[in-house]
CSV table of C-alpha atoms and ligand atoms in Angstrom, one decimal:
chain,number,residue,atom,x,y,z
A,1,UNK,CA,-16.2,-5.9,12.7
A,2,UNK,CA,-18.2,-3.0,13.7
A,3,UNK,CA,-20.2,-1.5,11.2
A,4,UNK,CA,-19.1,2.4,11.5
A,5,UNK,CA,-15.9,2.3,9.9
A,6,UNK,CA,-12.8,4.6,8.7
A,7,UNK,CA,-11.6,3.2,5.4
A,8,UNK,CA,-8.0,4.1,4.5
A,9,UNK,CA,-7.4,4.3,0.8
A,10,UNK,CA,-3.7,3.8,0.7
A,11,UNK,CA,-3.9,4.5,-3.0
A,12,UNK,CA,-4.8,7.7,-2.8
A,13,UNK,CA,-2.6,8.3,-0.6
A,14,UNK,CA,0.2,7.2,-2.7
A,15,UNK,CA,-1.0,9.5,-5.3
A,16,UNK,CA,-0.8,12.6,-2.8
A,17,UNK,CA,2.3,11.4,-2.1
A,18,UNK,CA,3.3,11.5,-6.0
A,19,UNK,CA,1.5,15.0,-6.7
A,20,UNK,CA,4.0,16.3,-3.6
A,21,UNK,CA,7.2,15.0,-5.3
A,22,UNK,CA,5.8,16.9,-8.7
A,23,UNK,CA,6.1,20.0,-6.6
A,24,UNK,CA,9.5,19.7,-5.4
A,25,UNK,CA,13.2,18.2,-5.3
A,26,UNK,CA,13.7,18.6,-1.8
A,27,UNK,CA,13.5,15.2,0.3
A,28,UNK,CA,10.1,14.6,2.0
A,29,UNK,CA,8.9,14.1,5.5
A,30,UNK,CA,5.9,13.3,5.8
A,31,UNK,CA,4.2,14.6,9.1
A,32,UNK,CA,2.1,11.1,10.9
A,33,UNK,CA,1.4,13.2,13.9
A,34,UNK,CA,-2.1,12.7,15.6
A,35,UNK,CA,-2.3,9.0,14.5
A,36,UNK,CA,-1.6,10.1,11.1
A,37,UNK,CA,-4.0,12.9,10.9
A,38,UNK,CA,-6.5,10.1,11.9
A,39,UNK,CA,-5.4,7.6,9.7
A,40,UNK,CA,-3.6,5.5,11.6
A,41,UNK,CA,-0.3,6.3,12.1
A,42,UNK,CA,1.5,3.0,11.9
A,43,UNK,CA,-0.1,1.5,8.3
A,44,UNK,CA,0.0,4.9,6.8
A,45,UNK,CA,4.2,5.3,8.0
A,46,UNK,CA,4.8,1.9,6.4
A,47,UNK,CA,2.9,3.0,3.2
A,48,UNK,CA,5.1,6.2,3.3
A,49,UNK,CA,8.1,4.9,3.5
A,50,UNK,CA,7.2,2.0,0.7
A,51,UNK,CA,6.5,5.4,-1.6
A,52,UNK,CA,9.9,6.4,-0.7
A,53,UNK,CA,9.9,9.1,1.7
A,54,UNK,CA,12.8,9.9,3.3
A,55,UNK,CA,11.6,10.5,6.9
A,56,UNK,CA,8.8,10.7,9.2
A,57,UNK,CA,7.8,13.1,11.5
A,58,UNK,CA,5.6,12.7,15.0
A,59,UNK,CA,4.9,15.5,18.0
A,60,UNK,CA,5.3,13.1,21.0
A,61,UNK,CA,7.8,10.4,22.2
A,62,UNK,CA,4.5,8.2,22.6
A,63,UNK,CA,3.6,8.7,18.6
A,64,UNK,CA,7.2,7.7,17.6
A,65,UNK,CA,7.9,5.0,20.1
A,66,UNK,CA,4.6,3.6,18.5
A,67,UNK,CA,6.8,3.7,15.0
A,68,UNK,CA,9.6,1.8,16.2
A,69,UNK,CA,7.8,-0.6,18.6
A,70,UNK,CA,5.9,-1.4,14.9
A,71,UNK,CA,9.4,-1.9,13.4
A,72,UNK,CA,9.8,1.3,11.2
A,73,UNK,CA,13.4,2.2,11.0
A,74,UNK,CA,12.8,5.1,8.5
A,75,UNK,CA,14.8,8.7,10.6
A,76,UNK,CA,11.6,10.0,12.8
A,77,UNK,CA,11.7,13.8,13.7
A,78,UNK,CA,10.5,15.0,17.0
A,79,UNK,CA,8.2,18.1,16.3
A,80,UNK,CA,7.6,18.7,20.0
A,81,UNK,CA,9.5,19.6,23.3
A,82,UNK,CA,9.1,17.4,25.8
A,83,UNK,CA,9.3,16.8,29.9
A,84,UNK,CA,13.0,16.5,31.1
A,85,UNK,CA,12.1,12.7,32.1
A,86,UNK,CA,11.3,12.3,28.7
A,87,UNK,CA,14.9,13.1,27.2
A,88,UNK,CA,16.1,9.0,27.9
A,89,UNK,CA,13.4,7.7,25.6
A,90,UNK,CA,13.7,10.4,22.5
A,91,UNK,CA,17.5,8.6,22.8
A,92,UNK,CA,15.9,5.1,23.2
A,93,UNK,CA,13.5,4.9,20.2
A,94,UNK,CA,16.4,7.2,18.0
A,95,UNK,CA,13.9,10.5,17.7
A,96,UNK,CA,15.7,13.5,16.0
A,97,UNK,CA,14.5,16.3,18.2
A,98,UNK,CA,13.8,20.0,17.7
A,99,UNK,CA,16.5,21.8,19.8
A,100,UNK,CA,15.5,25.3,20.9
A,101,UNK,CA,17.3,26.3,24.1
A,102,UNK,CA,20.6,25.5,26.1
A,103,UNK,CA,19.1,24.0,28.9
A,104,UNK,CA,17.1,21.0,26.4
A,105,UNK,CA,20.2,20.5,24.9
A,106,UNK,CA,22.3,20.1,27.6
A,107,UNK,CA,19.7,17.5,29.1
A,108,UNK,CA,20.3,15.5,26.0
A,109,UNK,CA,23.8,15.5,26.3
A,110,UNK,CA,23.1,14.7,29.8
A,111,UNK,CA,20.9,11.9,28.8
A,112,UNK,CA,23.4,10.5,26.2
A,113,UNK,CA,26.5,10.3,28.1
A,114,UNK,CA,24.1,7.4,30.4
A,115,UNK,CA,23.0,6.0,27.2
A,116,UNK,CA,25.4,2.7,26.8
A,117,UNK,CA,24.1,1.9,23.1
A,118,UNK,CA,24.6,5.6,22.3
A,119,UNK,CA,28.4,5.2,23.2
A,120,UNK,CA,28.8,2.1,21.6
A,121,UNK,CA,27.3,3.3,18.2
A,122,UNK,CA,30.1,6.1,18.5
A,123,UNK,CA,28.7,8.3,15.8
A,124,UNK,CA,26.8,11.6,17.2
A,125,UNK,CA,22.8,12.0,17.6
A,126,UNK,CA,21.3,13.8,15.7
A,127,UNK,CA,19.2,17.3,16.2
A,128,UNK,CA,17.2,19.6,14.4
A,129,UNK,CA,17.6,23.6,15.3
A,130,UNK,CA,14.5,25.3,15.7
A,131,UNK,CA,14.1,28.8,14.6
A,132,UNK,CA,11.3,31.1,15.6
A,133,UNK,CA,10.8,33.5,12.5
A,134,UNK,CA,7.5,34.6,13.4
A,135,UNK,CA,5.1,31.9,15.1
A,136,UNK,CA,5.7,32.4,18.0
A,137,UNK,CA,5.9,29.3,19.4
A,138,UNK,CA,9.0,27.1,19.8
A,139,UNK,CA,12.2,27.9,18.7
A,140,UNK,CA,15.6,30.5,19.4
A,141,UNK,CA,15.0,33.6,19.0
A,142,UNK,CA,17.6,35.0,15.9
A,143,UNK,CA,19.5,36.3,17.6
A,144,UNK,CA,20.7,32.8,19.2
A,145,UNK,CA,20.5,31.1,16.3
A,146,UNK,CA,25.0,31.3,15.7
A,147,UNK,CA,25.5,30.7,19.7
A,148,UNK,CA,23.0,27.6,19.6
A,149,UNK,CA,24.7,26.5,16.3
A,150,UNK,CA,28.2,26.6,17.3
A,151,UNK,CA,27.9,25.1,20.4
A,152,UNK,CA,25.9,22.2,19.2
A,153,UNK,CA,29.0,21.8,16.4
A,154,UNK,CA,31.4,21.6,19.0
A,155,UNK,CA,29.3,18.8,21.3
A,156,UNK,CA,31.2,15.7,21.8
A,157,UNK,CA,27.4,14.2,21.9
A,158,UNK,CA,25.4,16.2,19.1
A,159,UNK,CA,25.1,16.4,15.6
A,160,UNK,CA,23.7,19.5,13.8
A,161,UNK,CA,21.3,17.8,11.6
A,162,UNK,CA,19.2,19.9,10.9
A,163,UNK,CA,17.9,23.8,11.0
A,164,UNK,CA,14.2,24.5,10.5
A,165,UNK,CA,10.9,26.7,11.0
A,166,UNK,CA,7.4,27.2,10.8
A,167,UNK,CA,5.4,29.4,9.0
A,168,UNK,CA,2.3,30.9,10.8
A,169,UNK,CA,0.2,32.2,7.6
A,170,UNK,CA,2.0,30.2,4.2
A,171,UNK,CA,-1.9,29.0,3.9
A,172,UNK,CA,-3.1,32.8,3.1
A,173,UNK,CA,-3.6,34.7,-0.4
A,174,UNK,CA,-3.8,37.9,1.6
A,175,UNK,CA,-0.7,40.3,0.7
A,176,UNK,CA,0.3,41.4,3.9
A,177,UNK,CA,0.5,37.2,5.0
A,178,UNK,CA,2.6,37.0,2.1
A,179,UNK,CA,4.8,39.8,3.0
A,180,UNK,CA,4.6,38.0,6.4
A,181,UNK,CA,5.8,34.3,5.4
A,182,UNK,CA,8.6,36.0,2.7
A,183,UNK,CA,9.9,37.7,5.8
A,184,UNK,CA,9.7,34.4,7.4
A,185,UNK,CA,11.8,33.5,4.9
A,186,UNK,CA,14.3,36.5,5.1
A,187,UNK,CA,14.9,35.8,8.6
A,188,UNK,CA,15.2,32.0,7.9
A,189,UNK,CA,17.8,33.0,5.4
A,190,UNK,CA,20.0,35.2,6.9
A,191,UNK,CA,20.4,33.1,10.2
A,192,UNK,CA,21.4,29.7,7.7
A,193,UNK,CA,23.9,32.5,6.7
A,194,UNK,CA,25.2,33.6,10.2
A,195,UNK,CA,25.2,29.9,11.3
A,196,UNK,CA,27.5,29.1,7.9
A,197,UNK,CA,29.5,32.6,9.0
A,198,UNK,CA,31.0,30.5,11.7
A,199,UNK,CA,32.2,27.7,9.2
A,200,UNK,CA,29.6,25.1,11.2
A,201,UNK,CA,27.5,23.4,8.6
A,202,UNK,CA,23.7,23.7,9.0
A,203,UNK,CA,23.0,20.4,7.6
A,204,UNK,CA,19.1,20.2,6.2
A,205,UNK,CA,17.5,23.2,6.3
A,206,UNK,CA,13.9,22.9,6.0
A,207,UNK,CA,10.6,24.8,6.8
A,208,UNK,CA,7.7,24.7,4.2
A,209,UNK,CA,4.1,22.6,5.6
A,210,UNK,CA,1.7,22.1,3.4
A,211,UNK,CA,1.3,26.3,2.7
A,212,UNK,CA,5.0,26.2,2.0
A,213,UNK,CA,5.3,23.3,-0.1
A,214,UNK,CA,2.3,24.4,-2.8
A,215,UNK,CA,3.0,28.2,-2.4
A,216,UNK,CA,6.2,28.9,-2.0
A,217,UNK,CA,8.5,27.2,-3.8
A,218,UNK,CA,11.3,29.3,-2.7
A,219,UNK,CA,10.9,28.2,0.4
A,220,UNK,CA,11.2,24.0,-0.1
A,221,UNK,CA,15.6,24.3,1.1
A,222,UNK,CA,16.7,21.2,1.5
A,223,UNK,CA,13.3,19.3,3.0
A,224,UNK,CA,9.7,20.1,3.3
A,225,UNK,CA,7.3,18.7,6.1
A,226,UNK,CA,4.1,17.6,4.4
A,227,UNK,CA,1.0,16.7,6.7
A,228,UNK,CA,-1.9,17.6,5.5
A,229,UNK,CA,-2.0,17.2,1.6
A,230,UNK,CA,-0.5,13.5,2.1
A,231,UNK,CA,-3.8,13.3,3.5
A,232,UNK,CA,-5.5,14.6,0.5
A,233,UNK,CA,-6.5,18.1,1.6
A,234,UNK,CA,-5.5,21.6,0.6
A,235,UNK,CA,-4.7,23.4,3.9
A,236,UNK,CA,-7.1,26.3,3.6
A,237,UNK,CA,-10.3,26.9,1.4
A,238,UNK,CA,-8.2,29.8,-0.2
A,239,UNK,CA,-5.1,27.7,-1.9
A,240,UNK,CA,-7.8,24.9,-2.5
A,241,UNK,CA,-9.5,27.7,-4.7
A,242,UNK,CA,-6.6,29.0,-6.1
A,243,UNK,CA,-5.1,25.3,-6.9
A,244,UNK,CA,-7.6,23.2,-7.8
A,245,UNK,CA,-11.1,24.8,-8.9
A,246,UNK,CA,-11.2,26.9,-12.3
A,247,UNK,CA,-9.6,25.9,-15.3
A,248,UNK,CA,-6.3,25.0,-14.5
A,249,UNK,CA,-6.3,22.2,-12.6
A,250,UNK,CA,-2.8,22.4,-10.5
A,251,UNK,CA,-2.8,20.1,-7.9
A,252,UNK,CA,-5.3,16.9,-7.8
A,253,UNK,CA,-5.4,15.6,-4.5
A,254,UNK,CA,-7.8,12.5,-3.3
A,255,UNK,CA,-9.3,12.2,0.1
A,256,UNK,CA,-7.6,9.0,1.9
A,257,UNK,CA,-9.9,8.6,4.5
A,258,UNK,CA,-13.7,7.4,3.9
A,259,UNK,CA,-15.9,7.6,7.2
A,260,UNK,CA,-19.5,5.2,7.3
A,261,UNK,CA,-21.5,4.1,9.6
A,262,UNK,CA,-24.9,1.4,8.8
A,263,UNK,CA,-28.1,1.7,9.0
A,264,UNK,CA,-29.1,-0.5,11.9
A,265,UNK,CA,-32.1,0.3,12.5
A,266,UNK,CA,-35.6,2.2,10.2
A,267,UNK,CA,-38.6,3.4,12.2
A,268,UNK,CA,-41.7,4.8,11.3
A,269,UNK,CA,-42.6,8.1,12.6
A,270,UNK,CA,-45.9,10.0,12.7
A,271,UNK,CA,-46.3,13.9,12.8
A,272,UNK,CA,-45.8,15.5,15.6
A,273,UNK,CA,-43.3,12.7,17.0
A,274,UNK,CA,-39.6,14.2,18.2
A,275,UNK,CA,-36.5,13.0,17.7
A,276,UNK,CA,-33.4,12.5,20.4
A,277,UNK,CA,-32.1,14.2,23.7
A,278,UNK,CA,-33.9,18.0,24.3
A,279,UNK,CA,-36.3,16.9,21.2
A,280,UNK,CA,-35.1,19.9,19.5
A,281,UNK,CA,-36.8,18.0,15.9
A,282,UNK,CA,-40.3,17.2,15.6
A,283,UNK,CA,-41.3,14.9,12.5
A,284,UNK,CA,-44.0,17.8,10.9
A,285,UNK,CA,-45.8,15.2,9.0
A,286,UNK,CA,-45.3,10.8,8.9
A,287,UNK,CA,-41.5,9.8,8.0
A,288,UNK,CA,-39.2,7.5,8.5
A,289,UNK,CA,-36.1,7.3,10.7
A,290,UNK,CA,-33.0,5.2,10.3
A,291,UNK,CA,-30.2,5.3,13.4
A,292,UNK,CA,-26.8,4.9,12.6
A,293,UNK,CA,-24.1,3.7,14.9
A,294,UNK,CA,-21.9,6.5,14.8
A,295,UNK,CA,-21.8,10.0,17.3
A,296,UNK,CA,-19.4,12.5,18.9
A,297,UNK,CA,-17.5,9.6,20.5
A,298,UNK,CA,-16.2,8.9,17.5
A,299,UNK,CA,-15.8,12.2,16.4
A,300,UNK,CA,-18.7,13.3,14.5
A,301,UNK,CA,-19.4,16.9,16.2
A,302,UNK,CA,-22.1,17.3,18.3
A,303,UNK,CA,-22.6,20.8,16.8
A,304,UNK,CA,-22.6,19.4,13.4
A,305,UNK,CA,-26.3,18.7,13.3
A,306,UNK,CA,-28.7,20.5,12.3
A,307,UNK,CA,-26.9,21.0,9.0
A,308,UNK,CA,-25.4,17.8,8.6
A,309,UNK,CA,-26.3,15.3,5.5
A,310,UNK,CA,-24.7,12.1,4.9
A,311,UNK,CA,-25.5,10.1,1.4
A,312,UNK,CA,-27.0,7.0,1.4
A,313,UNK,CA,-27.4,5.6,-1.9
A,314,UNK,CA,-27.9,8.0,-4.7
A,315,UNK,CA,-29.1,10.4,-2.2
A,316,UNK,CA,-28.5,13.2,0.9
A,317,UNK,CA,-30.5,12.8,4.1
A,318,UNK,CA,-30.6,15.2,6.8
A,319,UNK,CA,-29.3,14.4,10.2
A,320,UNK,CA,-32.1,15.2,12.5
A,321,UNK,CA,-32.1,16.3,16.1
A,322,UNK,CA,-29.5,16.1,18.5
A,323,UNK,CA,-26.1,13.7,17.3
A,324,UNK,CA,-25.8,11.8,20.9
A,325,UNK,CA,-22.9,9.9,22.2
A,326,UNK,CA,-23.3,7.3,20.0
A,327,UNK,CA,-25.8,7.5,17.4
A,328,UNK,CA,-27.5,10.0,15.6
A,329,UNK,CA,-30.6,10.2,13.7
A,330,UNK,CA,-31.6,10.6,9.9
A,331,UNK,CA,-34.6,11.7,8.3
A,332,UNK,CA,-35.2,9.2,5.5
A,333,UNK,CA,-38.6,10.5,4.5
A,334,UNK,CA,-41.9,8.1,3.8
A,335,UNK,CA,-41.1,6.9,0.4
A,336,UNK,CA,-36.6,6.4,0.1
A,337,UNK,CA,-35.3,3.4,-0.9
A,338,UNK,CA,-33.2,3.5,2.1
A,339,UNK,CA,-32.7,-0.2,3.5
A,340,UNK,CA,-31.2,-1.7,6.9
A,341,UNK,CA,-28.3,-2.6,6.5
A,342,UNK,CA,-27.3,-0.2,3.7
A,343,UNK,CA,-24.9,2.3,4.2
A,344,UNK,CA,-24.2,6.2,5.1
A,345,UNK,CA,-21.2,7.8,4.1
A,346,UNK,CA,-20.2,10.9,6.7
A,347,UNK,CA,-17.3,11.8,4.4
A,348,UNK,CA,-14.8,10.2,2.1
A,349,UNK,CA,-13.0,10.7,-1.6
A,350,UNK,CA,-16.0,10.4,-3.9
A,351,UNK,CA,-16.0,12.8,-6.8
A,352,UNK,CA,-19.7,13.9,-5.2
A,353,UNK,CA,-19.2,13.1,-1.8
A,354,UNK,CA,-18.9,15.2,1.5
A,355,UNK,CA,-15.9,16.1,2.5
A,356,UNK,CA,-14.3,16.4,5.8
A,357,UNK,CA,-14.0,20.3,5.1
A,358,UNK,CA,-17.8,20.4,4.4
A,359,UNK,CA,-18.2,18.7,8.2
A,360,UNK,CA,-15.5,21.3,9.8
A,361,UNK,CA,-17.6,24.3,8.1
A,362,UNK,CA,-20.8,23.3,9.7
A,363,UNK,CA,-19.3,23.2,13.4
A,364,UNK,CA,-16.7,26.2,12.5
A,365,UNK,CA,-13.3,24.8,12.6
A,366,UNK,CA,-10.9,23.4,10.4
A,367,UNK,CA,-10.5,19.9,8.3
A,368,UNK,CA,-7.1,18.9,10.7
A,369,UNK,CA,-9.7,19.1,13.7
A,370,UNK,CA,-12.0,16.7,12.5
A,371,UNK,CA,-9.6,14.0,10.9
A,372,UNK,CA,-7.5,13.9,14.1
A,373,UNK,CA,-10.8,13.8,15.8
A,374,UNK,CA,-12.0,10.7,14.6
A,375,UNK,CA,-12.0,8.9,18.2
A,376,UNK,CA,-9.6,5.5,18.6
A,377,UNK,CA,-13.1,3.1,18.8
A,378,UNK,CA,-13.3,3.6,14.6
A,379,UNK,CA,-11.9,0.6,13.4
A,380,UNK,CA,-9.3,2.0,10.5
A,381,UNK,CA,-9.8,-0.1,8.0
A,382,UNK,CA,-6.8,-0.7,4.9
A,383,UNK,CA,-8.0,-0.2,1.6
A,384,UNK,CA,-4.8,-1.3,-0.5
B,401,LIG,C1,2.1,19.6,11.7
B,401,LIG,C2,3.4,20.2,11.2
B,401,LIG,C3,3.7,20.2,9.8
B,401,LIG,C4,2.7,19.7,8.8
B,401,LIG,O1,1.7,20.7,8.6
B,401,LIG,P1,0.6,20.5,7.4
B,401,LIG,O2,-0.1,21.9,7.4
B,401,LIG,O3,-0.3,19.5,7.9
B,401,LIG,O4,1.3,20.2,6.2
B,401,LIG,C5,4.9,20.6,9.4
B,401,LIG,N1,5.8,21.1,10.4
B,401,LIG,C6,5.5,21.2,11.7
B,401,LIG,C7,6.5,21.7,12.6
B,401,LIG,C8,4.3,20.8,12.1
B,401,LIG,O5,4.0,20.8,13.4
C-alpha cells in the first residue's frame, strides 16, 4: 500500500451528518459530487445512506452510474445538464435530472418512450425543475417557471418531482448578500406559488447548500443539499467565524479526510546546498532534509510552497523549495527527532492540525478546490 495516503474517517463523517439533522427537518441529500468532495464517492454514499439520508446527489451521468454499478439504490439527483446522447443513460442508471428548458425535456420524453424497462415499470420518471433566482447559471428564467411546470404535469412520461435553486452568496455575512439570497428566496417563493396557481403540485421544493442550510433556516422547504459540511467544513471563513469560534460553540464539525505522506528518505545538507527544480532554496547553514512521496500529482499545489508546513511528530516543518511532480522537500533542521519512516500529516481532523482551508489560503482558493483535487493515485483509505 503506498505510503501517501487519504484516510477517510467515516465517523466523523457520521457526526457531520448528525450536526446537519440538528439543523433541520427537511430530508437530506447529501451532495457526493467530485468523488465525494475527494473522499471517495462510493464508500462515503454507502455510509450516507447507512446514516439515513434520503438521497444522493452527483453532477455527471459518469458519477452516478458509478453509484449504481456499486449497487446503491438510494434516489440519485442529477445536478448537471448533459449532452443529448447522454439522455438514454440518466434513464438507464434511474438519475432524477434538473429540468431547465423544453427542448431537455422533450429529449427525455424522447428518450423514455425507447426505454422498454421504463414502460414496463409504468409509473412516471422523475424530474427536478430548476429555477434561476439569481446565479446565473442553469435553470428557467421565472417567468417560465408555470409553462415548464404545467407541461411537465401533463407528460404522459414525467413526474414533477421536484422544484429547486441555488444560491450564489448564502456563504456571506455582508448585508447587501443577504438582501441578495432573501430575494433569492422571494423569487423561489412566489414561483412555488404560480406553479401551485395552476393546481399542479410542485412536489419537493428545495434550495439551501451548505450557506442555506446553517444560515438560513427559512430557506430549508422541503429538502436541503448538503456538500460541504458532510465533509466537515464550514463553506466560507466568514460563517466558520460566526458558527464556530467565540463562545458559543454552534456547529462542531470534524474534518473527514486526513492526508499523509512518509518520510522515505533523510539527507544531510551543508550550507550553501539547494534544494529542488529552479533551486529557489539554499540550506543557509548544515540541515537535514527528508523527501516525502507526495506532490501536485496528487494534489498538493505547486504554489503551496514556500509557506507550506506539514507536522511530523510534535512538530511543524517547512516545506522547502519547489513541491515537484511527485515529491516535495522538508527542512527538518540538524538536531529533530524526525525518523524514516515516520510520518507527515498535510492536513486532517486533529484538534491542532492543518486544515485543508489553511492549504487553500496559501495558494488562494478555496477548501472545495483542494479536497476535489486530491488526484485518483491517493489510495482512500476507510477509517470506520
Ligand atoms: C454542489 C452543490 C450543492 C452542495 O454545495 P455545498 O456548498 O458543498 O454544500 C448543492 N446544490 C447544488 C446544485 C450543487 O451544485
Amino acid at each position: 500500500m503506498r505510503g501517501t495516503q487519504a484516510r477517510i474517517h467515516l465517523s466523523n463523517f457520521e457526526h457531520n451528518i448528525f450536526q446537519i439533522k440538528q439543523h433541520t427537518l427537511a430530508k437530506l441529500c447529501i451532495s457526493v459530487k467530485a468523488n465525494a468532495y475527494g473522499h471517495g464517492a462510493v464508500h462515503i454514499a454507502q455510509k450516507a445512506v447507512a446514516c439515513g439520508v434520503d438521497c444522493l446527489a452527483v453532477a455527471s451521468v459518469q458519477e452516478g452510474a458509478q453509484l449504481r454499478q456499486a449497487g446503491i439504490t438510494a434516489p440519485i439527483l442529477l445536478f448537471g445538464l448533459t449532452l443529448p446522447d447522454e439522455i438514454p443513460d440518466i434513464v438507464q442508471w434511474n438519475l432524477q435530472p434538473f429540468v431547465c428548458d423544453m427542448e431537455f425535456i422533450e429529449l427525455l420524453e424522447k428518450a423514455l418512450e425507447k426505454n422498454s424497462d421504463f414502460k414496463k415499470a409504468g409509473v412516471k420518471y422523475p424530474v427536478h425543475l430548476k429555477i434561476d433566482t439569481g446565479m446565473g447559471r442553469i435553470g428557467c428564467a421565472e417567468r417560465d417557471v408555470s409553462a415548464l411546470a404545467l407541461y411537465i404535469s401533463k407528460s404522459p412520461y414525467l413526474h414533477l418531482q421536484g422544484v429547486c435553486t441555488h444560491f450564489a452568496v448564502s456563504d456571506s455575512l455582508e448585508s447587501r448578500d443577504i438582501a441578495y439570497t432573501n430575494n433569492q428566496i422571494h423569487t423561489f417563493t412566489k414561483s412555488i406559488d404560480a406553479i401551485k396557481k395552476q393546481a399542479v403540485e410542485p412536489g419537493i421544493r428545495h434550495c439551501s447548500a451548505s450557506g442555506g442550510i446553517l444560515m438560513y433556516p427559512h430557506a430549508h422547504f422541503d429538502m436541503v443539499r448538503a456538500g460541504i459540511i458532510a465533509y466537515g467544513y464550514f463553506p466560507s471563513k466568514a460563517l466558520k467565524t460566526a458558527l464556530s469560534e467565540g463562545r458559543e460553540k454552534l456547529v462542531k464539525l470534524k474534518p473527514v479526510m486526513e492526508l499523509t505522506a512518509p518520510v522515505v528518505s533523510i539527507k544531510t545538507l551543508k550550507a550553501g546546498q539547494s534544494v529542488s527544480y529552479g533551486r529557489t532554496w539554499t540550506a543557509q547553514k548544515d540541515t537535514r532534509i527528508a523527501t516525502l512521496p507526495i506532490g501536485y500529482g496528487d494534489g498538493l499545489p505547486r504554489n503551496a510552497a514556500p509557506g507550506l508546513h506539514v507536522g511530523i511528530g510534535d512538530s511543524s516543518y517547512p516545506v522547502v523549495g519547489r513541491i515537484c511532480m511527485d515529491q516535495c522537500m522538508v527542512d527538518i533542521g540538524k538536531n529533530s527527532d524526525v525518523q524514516r519512516w515516520d510520518e507527515a500529516l498535510i492536513f486532517g481532523p486533529g484538534a491542532n492540525s492543518q486544515t485543508a482551508e489553511n492549504i487553500a489560503e496559501l495558494v488562494n482558493t478555496i477548501h472545495y478546490e483542494i479536497l476535489t483535487g486530491i488526484s485518483a493515485r491517493v489510495p482512500r483509505i476507510m477509517v470506520p
